[in-house]
Amino acid sequence: MSIEELMRDNIVALEPYRCARDEFEGVAEVYLDANEYWRSYIDFPGDINRYPDPRSSLLRKAIDDVLGLDYDMTIVGNGSDEIIDLLFRIFCNPGKDSALLMGPTYGAYKVFASINDVKVNVAPLTEEFAVDVNLVKKMIDETKPKLVFLCSPNNPTGNKIDYDTIKEIATYNQAITVVDEAYWDFSSERSASDLVKENERVVLMRTLSKAWGLASARIGIAMCSKKIHEAMYNVKYPYNVGLPSSTEALKALSNSDKVREGVEYTKKERERLVKLLKSCDKVVKVYPSDANFLLVKVTDADSIYIELQKRGIVVRNRSRELNCANCLRITVGSREENDRLIKALGEL
Ligand code: PMP
């Protein structure tokens, strides 16, 4: 099937909105084209009174330079959550099409599917949270999903999906395969970015919310082939990334050495935290993680969650997720924060 055949007909036929900044991309002395106010009232290093660049060009250039994701193939979203929602809106006919998820995985896929009235089928991960490739292929054949989501490293389990497995599924799947690499910076696995260049049906997602320390700036990145790129640009809100956010993101990207140091720190802390957690009485199992969090099976997740909260520590109770009975998801924090967690667990 071609990309157009996979897309919703109304998206293929869409006459997109063209904003003032689409029609004029150069530099002028006087801007009277976008009904903005002629000045701002606050100190800001940039034209905060003007609408931002709908293409996020400077930011995408920096993303290309620093992250190696090709300028022509990237689109910046209001977090990768926006990218997920866009994919449902572009490919899935409400009330008709479906998506295939591995389970357990990032909860927002299902919520965005529901909002768009898209059915979700779940291929359960194995007990050790590996992807069951044969089952996934069978479910692709039977349910004919428009979107297959592969999250690597996976949230909430923390483990990665091997590059070869991702490639095998993406090659088999004749619809769209979405590879969510939100936590990729903390992993040693090869990125699926080159698959996007080989296979026009693969969409890669990254975010600056995790390793890049910019969760509040809301910068998500999609890397995709030309026709999907065009559709994403046409469907997204025209000014989806504000100047304050892209300014801060440019600062972070120009400081990538610091970020790489931070990633090394987190990986070391992850290792230390695994050891410390394993020595706690209340901990039954710590699952292997390629992310900046750990899935931890404890003796009684509900009560430990509450007891930690009483001590000022909030973790995520994931015990109602598939195969996650009595599991807490714990973010790797600073050394002091991690020590506080271990101390609190020791007091229980
Ligand atoms: N994907 C995964 C796997 C996540 O865990 C998250 C956030 N928790 C996101 C995407 C969304 O990230 P953001 O919208 O902040 O870019």
mmCIF file of C-alpha atoms and ligand atoms in Angstrom:
data_model
loop_
_atom_site.group_PDB
_atom_site.id
_atom_site.type_symbol
_atom_site.label_atom_id
_atom_site.label_comp_id
_atom_site.label_asym_id
_atom_site.label_seq_id
_atom_site.Cartn_x
_atom_site.Cartn_y
_atom_site.Cartn_z
ATOM 1 C CA MET A 1 0.000 0.000 0.000
ATOM 2 C CA SER A 2 1.261 3.485 -0.772
ATOM 3 C CA ILE A 3 1.567 6.114 1.951
ATOM 4 C CA GLU A 4 -1.435 7.959 0.478
ATOM 5 C CA GLU A 5 -3.515 4.774 0.590
ATOM 6 C CA LEU A 6 -2.612 4.352 4.256
ATOM 7 C CA MET A 7 -3.648 7.913 5.073
ATOM 8 C CA ARG A 8 -7.177 9.111 5.698
ATOM 9 C CA ASP A 9 -8.747 10.358 2.466
ATOM 10 C CA ASN A 10 -9.625 13.727 4.001
ATOM 11 C CA ILE A 11 -5.958 14.272 4.942
ATOM 12 C CA VAL A 12 -4.735 13.412 1.440
ATOM 13 C CA ALA A 13 -7.314 15.863 0.046
ATOM 14 C CA LEU A 14 -6.684 18.529 2.727
ATOM 15 C CA GLU A 15 -6.300 22.097 1.592
ATOM 16 C CA PRO A 16 -3.953 23.189 4.414
ATOM 17 C CA TYR A 17 -4.085 26.497 6.254
ATOM 18 C CA ARG A 18 -1.241 28.732 5.222
ATOM 19 C CA CYS A 19 -0.244 31.258 7.853
ATOM 20 C CA ALA A 20 1.479 34.603 7.340
ATOM 21 C CA ARG A 21 4.882 33.059 8.124
ATOM 22 C CA ASP A 22 4.321 30.398 5.442
ATOM 23 C CA GLU A 23 3.688 32.985 2.775
ATOM 24 C CA PHE A 24 6.679 35.156 3.566
ATOM 25 C CA GLU A 25 9.879 33.503 4.790
ATOM 26 C CA GLY A 26 12.456 36.273 4.192
ATOM 27 C CA VAL A 27 13.449 39.245 6.333
ATOM 28 C CA ALA A 28 11.498 42.529 6.144
ATOM 29 C CA GLU A 29 11.853 45.890 7.869
ATOM 30 C CA VAL A 30 8.182 46.289 8.688
ATOM 31 C CA TYR A 31 5.892 43.372 9.476
ATOM 32 C CA LEU A 32 2.215 44.204 9.032
ATOM 33 C CA ASP A 33 1.136 40.784 7.827
ATOM 34 C CA ALA A 34 0.152 38.763 10.909
ATOM 35 C CA ASN A 35 -1.930 41.071 13.126
ATOM 36 C CA GLU A 36 0.656 40.927 15.898
ATOM 37 C CA TYR A 37 1.341 43.789 18.288
ATOM 38 C CA TRP A 38 4.309 45.945 17.166
ATOM 39 C CA ARG A 39 6.223 45.559 20.415
ATOM 40 C CA SER A 40 6.351 43.316 23.457
ATOM 41 C CA TYR A 41 6.096 44.342 27.114
ATOM 42 C CA ILE A 42 8.662 41.967 28.535
ATOM 43 C CA ASP A 43 12.398 41.464 28.265
ATOM 44 C CA PHE A 44 13.046 38.520 26.021
ATOM 45 C CA PRO A 45 16.021 37.766 23.785
ATOM 46 C CA GLY A 46 13.979 37.618 20.588
ATOM 47 C CA ASP A 47 10.777 38.783 18.938
ATOM 48 C CA ILE A 48 8.304 37.372 21.432
ATOM 49 C CA ASN A 49 5.607 39.667 20.002
ATOM 50 C CA ARG A 50 5.897 37.860 16.665
ATOM 51 C CA TYR A 51 4.494 34.467 15.749
ATOM 52 C CA PRO A 52 7.189 31.774 15.770
ATOM 53 C CA ASP A 53 8.579 29.964 12.735
ATOM 54 C CA PRO A 54 5.988 27.275 11.842
ATOM 55 C CA ARG A 55 8.786 25.069 10.498
ATOM 56 C CA SER A 56 11.050 25.404 13.577
ATOM 57 C CA SER A 57 13.891 25.740 11.054
ATOM 58 C CA LEU A 58 16.701 26.830 13.402
ATOM 59 C CA LEU A 59 15.822 24.158 15.873
ATOM 60 C CA ARG A 60 15.677 21.459 13.205
ATOM 61 C CA LYS A 61 19.065 22.602 11.916
ATOM 62 C CA ALA A 62 20.500 22.165 15.432
ATOM 63 C CA ILE A 63 18.734 18.797 15.769
ATOM 64 C CA ASP A 64 20.423 17.737 12.527
ATOM 65 C CA ASP A 65 23.857 18.995 13.706
ATOM 66 C CA VAL A 66 23.703 17.584 17.216
ATOM 67 C CA LEU A 67 21.409 14.557 17.045
ATOM 68 C CA GLY A 68 22.180 13.618 13.439
ATOM 69 C CA LEU A 69 18.513 13.519 12.414
ATOM 70 C CA ASP A 70 18.269 14.876 8.861
ATOM 71 C CA TYR A 71 16.810 18.375 8.621
ATOM 72 C CA ASP A 72 14.548 17.518 5.680
ATOM 73 C CA MET A 73 13.053 14.555 7.502
ATOM 74 C CA THR A 74 12.273 16.087 10.911
ATOM 75 C CA ILE A 75 9.256 17.843 12.298
ATOM 76 C CA VAL A 76 9.093 19.345 15.776
ATOM 77 C CA GLY A 77 6.022 18.798 17.924
ATOM 78 C CA ASN A 78 4.653 20.120 21.190
ATOM 79 C CA GLY A 79 6.275 17.159 22.928
ATOM 80 C CA SER A 80 6.264 13.762 21.260
ATOM 81 C CA ASP A 81 2.720 13.480 22.606
ATOM 82 C CA GLU A 82 1.687 15.832 19.809
ATOM 83 C CA ILE A 83 3.434 13.596 17.263
ATOM 84 C CA ILE A 84 1.517 10.550 18.541
ATOM 85 C CA ASP A 85 -1.790 12.384 18.250
ATOM 86 C CA LEU A 86 -0.892 13.625 14.758
ATOM 87 C CA LEU A 87 -0.181 10.074 13.616
ATOM 88 C CA PHE A 88 -3.643 8.919 14.704
ATOM 89 C CA ARG A 89 -5.263 11.914 13.024
ATOM 90 C CA ILE A 90 -3.363 11.373 9.777
ATOM 91 C CA PHE A 91 -3.650 7.599 9.383
ATOM 92 C CA CYS A 92 -6.611 6.284 11.355
ATOM 93 C CA ASN A 93 -10.246 6.656 10.307
ATOM 94 C CA PRO A 94 -12.258 7.118 13.527
ATOM 95 C CA GLY A 95 -14.527 4.175 14.291
ATOM 96 C CA LYS A 96 -12.888 2.040 11.611
ATOM 97 C CA ASP A 97 -9.099 1.656 11.840
ATOM 98 C CA SER A 98 -6.979 0.133 14.589
ATOM 99 C CA ALA A 99 -3.495 0.376 16.069
ATOM 100 C CA LEU A 100 -1.309 -2.390 17.484
ATOM 101 C CA LEU A 101 0.592 -1.851 20.737
ATOM 102 C CA MET A 102 2.926 -4.071 22.695
ATOM 103 C CA GLY A 103 1.751 -4.387 26.297
ATOM 104 C CA PRO A 104 2.558 -2.993 28.738
ATOM 105 C CA THR A 105 3.749 0.221 27.146
ATOM 106 C CA TYR A 106 3.420 4.009 27.299
ATOM 107 C CA GLY A 107 -0.188 4.683 28.345
ATOM 108 C CA ALA A 108 -0.726 7.733 26.162
ATOM 109 C CA TYR A 109 -0.810 5.698 22.911
ATOM 110 C CA LYS A 110 -4.080 4.140 24.028
ATOM 111 C CA VAL A 111 -5.524 7.412 25.279
ATOM 112 C CA PHE A 112 -4.781 9.261 22.030
ATOM 113 C CA ALA A 113 -6.260 6.290 20.143
ATOM 114 C CA SER A 114 -9.454 6.526 22.222
ATOM 115 C CA ILE A 115 -9.705 10.281 21.740
ATOM 116 C CA ASN A 116 -9.516 9.661 18.001
ATOM 117 C CA ASP A 117 -12.015 6.758 18.277
ATOM 118 C CA VAL A 118 -9.397 4.262 17.121
ATOM 119 C CA LYS A 119 -9.451 0.664 18.349
ATOM 120 C CA VAL A 120 -6.317 -0.658 20.044
ATOM 121 C CA ASN A 121 -5.140 -4.274 20.001
ATOM 122 C CA VAL A 122 -2.375 -5.332 22.368
ATOM 123 C CA ALA A 123 0.302 -7.951 21.702
ATOM 124 C CA PRO A 124 1.409 -8.874 25.237
ATOM 125 C CA LEU A 125 5.137 -8.785 25.887
ATOM 126 C CA THR A 126 6.563 -12.000 27.338
ATOM 127 C CA GLU A 127 6.953 -12.375 31.130
ATOM 128 C CA GLU A 128 10.427 -10.862 30.780
ATOM 129 C CA PHE A 129 8.929 -8.070 28.631
ATOM 130 C CA ALA A 130 10.423 -9.152 25.299
ATOM 131 C CA VAL A 131 8.499 -8.617 22.052
ATOM 132 C CA ASP A 132 6.929 -11.843 20.787
ATOM 133 C CA VAL A 133 7.716 -11.322 17.102
ATOM 134 C CA ASN A 134 5.617 -14.217 15.809
ATOM 135 C CA LEU A 135 2.614 -13.035 17.782
ATOM 136 C CA VAL A 136 3.091 -9.474 16.504
ATOM 137 C CA LYS A 137 3.229 -10.717 12.891
ATOM 138 C CA LYS A 138 0.113 -12.818 13.453
ATOM 139 C CA MET A 139 -1.727 -9.850 14.951
ATOM 140 C CA ILE A 140 -0.633 -7.636 12.062
ATOM 141 C CA ASP A 141 -2.126 -10.188 9.652
ATOM 142 C CA GLU A 142 -5.332 -10.575 11.630
ATOM 143 C CA THR A 143 -6.073 -7.029 12.737
ATOM 144 C CA LYS A 144 -4.478 -5.039 9.889
ATOM 145 C CA PRO A 145 -3.462 -2.073 12.054
ATOM 146 C CA LYS A 146 -2.708 1.288 10.488
ATOM 147 C CA LEU A 147 -0.090 2.013 13.169
ATOM 148 C CA VAL A 148 2.208 -0.370 15.043
ATOM 149 C CA PHE A 149 3.939 1.222 18.037
ATOM 150 C CA LEU A 150 7.346 -0.052 19.191
ATOM 151 C CA CYS A 151 8.720 1.762 22.226
ATOM 152 C CA SER A 152 12.453 1.248 22.776
ATOM 153 C CA PRO A 153 13.518 1.501 25.547
ATOM 154 C CA ASN A 154 9.996 0.716 26.627
ATOM 155 C CA ASN A 155 8.028 2.592 29.254
ATOM 156 C CA PRO A 156 7.264 1.288 31.927
ATOM 157 C CA THR A 157 9.418 -1.850 31.609
ATOM 158 C CA GLY A 158 12.715 -0.059 30.830
ATOM 159 C CA ASN A 159 14.084 -2.687 28.450
ATOM 160 C CA LYS A 160 15.049 -2.053 24.827
ATOM 161 C CA ILE A 161 13.887 -3.800 21.700
ATOM 162 C CA ASP A 162 16.838 -5.021 19.578
ATOM 163 C CA TYR A 163 17.404 -3.132 16.345
ATOM 164 C CA ASP A 164 17.037 -6.374 14.333
ATOM 165 C CA THR A 165 13.651 -7.083 15.906
ATOM 166 C CA ILE A 166 12.446 -3.564 15.098
ATOM 167 C CA LYS A 167 13.690 -3.962 11.533
ATOM 168 C CA GLU A 168 12.003 -7.348 11.150
ATOM 169 C CA ILE A 169 8.630 -6.032 12.329
ATOM 170 C CA ALA A 170 8.881 -2.801 10.319
ATOM 171 C CA THR A 171 9.727 -4.758 7.165
ATOM 172 C CA TYR A 172 6.874 -7.189 7.719
ATOM 173 C CA ASN A 173 4.345 -4.475 8.547
ATOM 174 C CA GLN A 174 2.903 -2.995 5.365
ATOM 175 C CA ALA A 175 1.353 -0.127 7.339
ATOM 176 C CA ILE A 176 3.136 2.450 9.542
ATOM 177 C CA THR A 177 5.643 1.387 12.214
ATOM 178 C CA VAL A 178 6.272 4.022 14.865
ATOM 179 C CA VAL A 179 9.508 3.637 16.834
ATOM 180 C CA ASP A 180 9.401 5.697 20.022
ATOM 181 C CA GLU A 181 12.965 6.400 21.180
ATOM 182 C CA ALA A 182 12.047 8.817 23.994
ATOM 183 C CA TYR A 183 14.636 7.127 26.268
ATOM 184 C CA TRP A 184 17.152 6.212 23.578
ATOM 185 C CA ASP A 185 19.914 8.494 24.969
ATOM 186 C CA PHE A 186 20.221 6.220 28.011
ATOM 187 C CA SER A 187 20.571 3.078 25.908
ATOM 188 C CA SER A 188 23.457 1.520 24.041
ATOM 189 C CA GLU A 189 21.204 0.141 21.288
ATOM 190 C CA ARG A 190 21.559 1.322 17.692
ATOM 191 C CA SER A 191 18.938 3.938 16.755
ATOM 192 C CA ALA A 192 16.217 3.090 14.241
ATOM 193 C CA SER A 193 16.918 6.407 12.456
ATOM 194 C CA ASP A 194 18.516 4.696 9.454
ATOM 195 C CA LEU A 195 15.410 2.509 9.066
ATOM 196 C CA VAL A 196 13.440 5.681 8.372
ATOM 197 C CA LYS A 197 15.691 6.300 5.367
ATOM 198 C CA GLU A 198 15.331 2.723 4.090
ATOM 199 C CA ASN A 199 11.623 2.296 4.707
ATOM 200 C CA GLU A 200 9.173 5.139 4.064
ATOM 201 C CA ARG A 201 6.615 3.535 6.393
ATOM 202 C CA VAL A 202 8.795 3.962 9.513
ATOM 203 C CA VAL A 203 8.369 7.000 11.774
ATOM 204 C CA LEU A 204 10.929 7.670 14.502
ATOM 205 C CA MET A 205 10.127 9.714 17.596
ATOM 206 C CA ARG A 206 12.567 11.398 19.971
ATOM 207 C CA THR A 207 12.054 13.977 22.686
ATOM 208 C CA LEU A 208 14.070 16.604 24.543
ATOM 209 C CA SER A 209 11.968 15.890 27.665
ATOM 210 C CA LYS A 210 14.195 13.183 29.109
ATOM 211 C CA ALA A 211 18.002 13.204 28.735
ATOM 212 C CA TRP A 212 17.967 16.805 27.499
ATOM 213 C CA GLY A 213 16.258 18.034 30.678
ATOM 214 C CA LEU A 214 13.587 20.074 28.877
ATOM 215 C CA ALA A 215 10.294 18.393 29.773
ATOM 216 C CA SER A 216 8.648 21.750 30.367
ATOM 217 C CA ALA A 217 9.707 23.181 27.001
ATOM 218 C CA ARG A 218 7.627 20.498 25.210
ATOM 219 C CA ILE A 219 9.907 19.593 22.317
ATOM 220 C CA GLY A 220 9.219 16.300 20.568
ATOM 221 C CA ILE A 221 10.782 15.248 17.290
ATOM 222 C CA ALA A 222 9.519 13.026 14.481
ATOM 223 C CA MET A 223 11.752 11.785 11.705
ATOM 224 C CA CYS A 224 9.818 10.512 8.705
ATOM 225 C CA SER A 225 9.688 10.199 4.934
ATOM 226 C CA LYS A 226 8.566 12.992 2.627
ATOM 227 C CA LYS A 227 4.832 12.311 2.297
ATOM 228 C CA ILE A 228 4.343 11.745 6.011
ATOM 229 C CA HIS A 229 6.392 14.874 6.703
ATOM 230 C CA GLU A 230 4.159 16.915 4.434
ATOM 231 C CA ALA A 231 1.004 15.554 6.063
ATOM 232 C CA MET A 232 2.346 16.247 9.566
ATOM 233 C CA TYR A 233 3.172 19.812 8.608
ATOM 234 C CA ASN A 234 -0.315 20.318 7.172
ATOM 235 C CA VAL A 235 -2.153 18.770 10.114
ATOM 236 C CA LYS A 236 -0.238 20.229 13.083
ATOM 237 C CA TYR A 237 -1.215 23.577 14.571
ATOM 238 C CA PRO A 238 0.579 26.214 12.500
ATOM 239 C CA TYR A 239 2.561 27.628 15.438
ATOM 240 C CA ASN A 240 2.904 24.518 17.589
ATOM 241 C CA VAL A 241 6.326 25.355 19.085
ATOM 242 C CA GLY A 242 6.704 28.744 20.782
ATOM 243 C CA LEU A 243 9.812 30.905 20.632
ATOM 244 C CA PRO A 244 10.630 30.588 24.387
ATOM 245 C CA SER A 245 10.683 26.803 24.038
ATOM 246 C CA SER A 246 12.757 26.709 20.886
ATOM 247 C CA THR A 247 15.173 29.306 22.343
ATOM 248 C CA GLU A 248 15.772 27.131 25.402
ATOM 249 C CA ALA A 249 16.032 24.006 23.243
ATOM 250 C CA LEU A 250 18.708 25.673 21.101
ATOM 251 C CA LYS A 251 20.640 26.510 24.291
ATOM 252 C CA ALA A 252 20.457 22.897 25.459
ATOM 253 C CA LEU A 253 21.511 21.551 22.067
ATOM 254 C CA SER A 254 24.509 23.901 22.035
ATOM 255 C CA ASN A 255 25.537 22.405 25.346
ATOM 256 C CA SER A 256 25.542 18.766 24.338
ATOM 257 C CA ASP A 257 28.767 17.912 26.230
ATOM 258 C CA LYS A 258 26.985 18.714 29.501
ATOM 259 C CA VAL A 259 24.061 16.546 28.432
ATOM 260 C CA ARG A 260 26.338 13.618 27.588
ATOM 261 C CA GLU A 261 27.962 13.983 31.025
ATOM 262 C CA GLY A 262 24.481 13.961 32.570
ATOM 263 C CA VAL A 263 23.585 10.793 30.699
ATOM 264 C CA GLU A 264 26.759 9.091 31.991
ATOM 265 C CA TYR A 265 25.898 10.240 35.515
ATOM 266 C CA THR A 266 22.382 8.804 35.198
ATOM 267 C CA LYS A 267 23.666 5.496 33.833
ATOM 268 C CA LYS A 268 26.100 5.181 36.765
ATOM 269 C CA GLU A 269 23.376 6.103 39.229
ATOM 270 C CA ARG A 270 21.092 3.549 37.564
ATOM 271 C CA GLU A 271 23.691 0.855 38.167
ATOM 272 C CA ARG A 272 24.207 1.943 41.781
ATOM 273 C CA LEU A 273 20.464 2.165 42.401
ATOM 274 C CA VAL A 274 19.924 -1.365 41.028
ATOM 275 C CA LYS A 275 22.459 -2.714 43.534
ATOM 276 C CA LEU A 276 20.977 -0.741 46.429
ATOM 277 C CA LEU A 277 17.416 -1.731 45.560
ATOM 278 C CA LYS A 278 18.365 -5.393 45.289
ATOM 279 C CA SER A 279 19.597 -5.264 48.878
ATOM 280 C CA CYS A 280 16.236 -3.922 50.174
ATOM 281 C CA ASP A 281 13.937 -6.388 51.968
ATOM 282 C CA LYS A 282 10.864 -4.991 50.253
ATOM 283 C CA VAL A 283 12.284 -5.472 46.767
ATOM 284 C CA VAL A 284 11.502 -8.723 44.975
ATOM 285 C CA LYS A 285 13.009 -7.987 41.563
ATOM 286 C CA VAL A 286 14.630 -5.156 39.611
ATOM 287 C CA TYR A 287 14.081 -5.476 35.866
ATOM 288 C CA PRO A 288 16.957 -4.653 33.488
ATOM 289 C CA SER A 289 16.735 -1.090 32.193
ATOM 290 C CA ASP A 290 18.132 0.859 29.258
ATOM 291 C CA ALA A 291 16.215 3.954 30.359
ATOM 292 C CA ASN A 292 16.426 6.529 33.162
ATOM 293 C CA PHE A 293 13.998 4.578 35.314
ATOM 294 C CA LEU A 294 13.667 1.130 36.820
ATOM 295 C CA LEU A 295 10.694 -1.181 37.014
ATOM 296 C CA VAL A 296 10.845 -2.724 40.458
ATOM 297 C CA LYS A 297 8.718 -5.573 41.779
ATOM 298 C CA VAL A 298 8.104 -5.111 45.489
ATOM 299 C CA THR A 299 6.321 -7.061 48.192
ATOM 300 C CA ASP A 300 3.240 -4.798 48.201
ATOM 301 C CA ALA A 301 3.237 -1.947 45.681
ATOM 302 C CA ASP A 302 0.088 -0.195 46.930
ATOM 303 C CA SER A 303 1.217 0.150 50.535
ATOM 304 C CA ILE A 304 4.846 0.931 49.676
ATOM 305 C CA TYR A 305 3.660 3.621 47.263
ATOM 306 C CA ILE A 306 1.675 5.272 50.071
ATOM 307 C CA GLU A 307 4.455 4.891 52.651
ATOM 308 C CA LEU A 308 6.975 6.509 50.284
ATOM 309 C CA GLN A 309 4.568 9.349 49.627
ATOM 310 C CA LYS A 310 4.233 9.955 53.385
ATOM 311 C CA ARG A 311 8.019 10.368 53.389
ATOM 312 C CA GLY A 312 7.837 12.951 50.597
ATOM 313 C CA ILE A 313 8.834 10.606 47.780
ATOM 314 C CA VAL A 314 6.583 9.990 44.822
ATOM 315 C CA VAL A 315 7.134 7.071 42.460
ATOM 316 C CA ARG A 316 4.764 5.622 39.841
ATOM 317 C CA ASN A 317 2.593 2.692 40.826
ATOM 318 C CA ARG A 318 2.368 0.522 37.699
ATOM 319 C CA SER A 319 0.986 -2.550 39.408
ATOM 320 C CA ARG A 320 -2.213 -2.543 37.370
ATOM 321 C CA GLU A 321 -0.357 -2.827 34.053
ATOM 322 C CA LEU A 322 -0.169 -6.134 32.196
ATOM 323 C CA ASN A 323 2.314 -8.534 33.916
ATOM 324 C CA CYS A 324 3.326 -5.746 36.326
ATOM 325 C CA ALA A 325 1.664 -6.924 39.547
ATOM 326 C CA ASN A 326 3.308 -5.192 42.521
ATOM 327 C CA CYS A 327 5.564 -3.115 40.285
ATOM 328 C CA LEU A 328 6.664 0.443 40.930
ATOM 329 C CA ARG A 329 8.354 2.521 38.257
ATOM 330 C CA ILE A 330 11.130 4.557 39.816
ATOM 331 C CA THR A 331 12.942 7.362 37.982
ATOM 332 C CA VAL A 332 16.707 7.497 38.510
ATOM 333 C CA GLY A 333 17.158 10.857 40.236
ATOM 334 C CA SER A 334 20.197 12.654 41.617
ATOM 335 C CA ARG A 335 22.496 10.699 43.943
ATOM 336 C CA GLU A 336 20.909 12.459 46.944
ATOM 337 C CA GLU A 337 17.377 11.686 45.766
ATOM 338 C CA ASN A 338 18.239 8.044 45.156
ATOM 339 C CA ASP A 339 19.819 7.764 48.603
ATOM 340 C CA ARG A 340 16.686 9.259 50.127
ATOM 341 C CA LEU A 341 14.580 6.648 48.375
ATOM 342 C CA ILE A 342 16.774 3.796 49.649
ATOM 343 C CA LYS A 343 16.728 5.210 53.179
ATOM 344 C CA ALA A 344 12.916 5.465 53.087
ATOM 345 C CA LEU A 345 12.586 1.905 51.775
ATOM 346 C CA GLY A 346 14.865 0.719 54.586
ATOM 347 C CA GLU A 347 12.565 2.350 57.157
ATOM 348 C CA LEU A 348 9.462 0.464 55.992
HETATM 349 N N1 PMP B 1 7.055 8.403 24.711
HETATM 350 C C1 PMP B 1 7.318 7.795 25.861
HETATM 351 C C2 PMP B 1 7.734 6.369 25.836
HETATM 352 C C3 PMP B 1 7.211 8.479 27.071
HETATM 353 O O1 PMP B 1 7.451 7.843 28.220
HETATM 354 C C4 PMP B 1 6.823 9.835 27.051
HETATM 355 C C5 PMP B 1 6.664 10.663 28.313
HETATM 356 N N2 PMP B 1 6.530 10.052 29.473
HETATM 357 C C6 PMP B 1 6.546 10.424 25.828
HETATM 358 C C7 PMP B 1 6.690 9.681 24.667
HETATM 359 C C8 PMP B 1 6.083 11.839 25.724
HETATM 360 O O2 PMP B 1 7.111 12.698 25.872
HETATM 361 P P1 PMP B 1 7.005 14.254 25.546
HETATM 362 O O3 PMP B 1 5.589 14.524 25.103
HETATM 363 O O4 PMP B 1 7.367 14.944 26.796
HETATM 364 O O5 PMP B 1 7.977 14.492 24.442
#
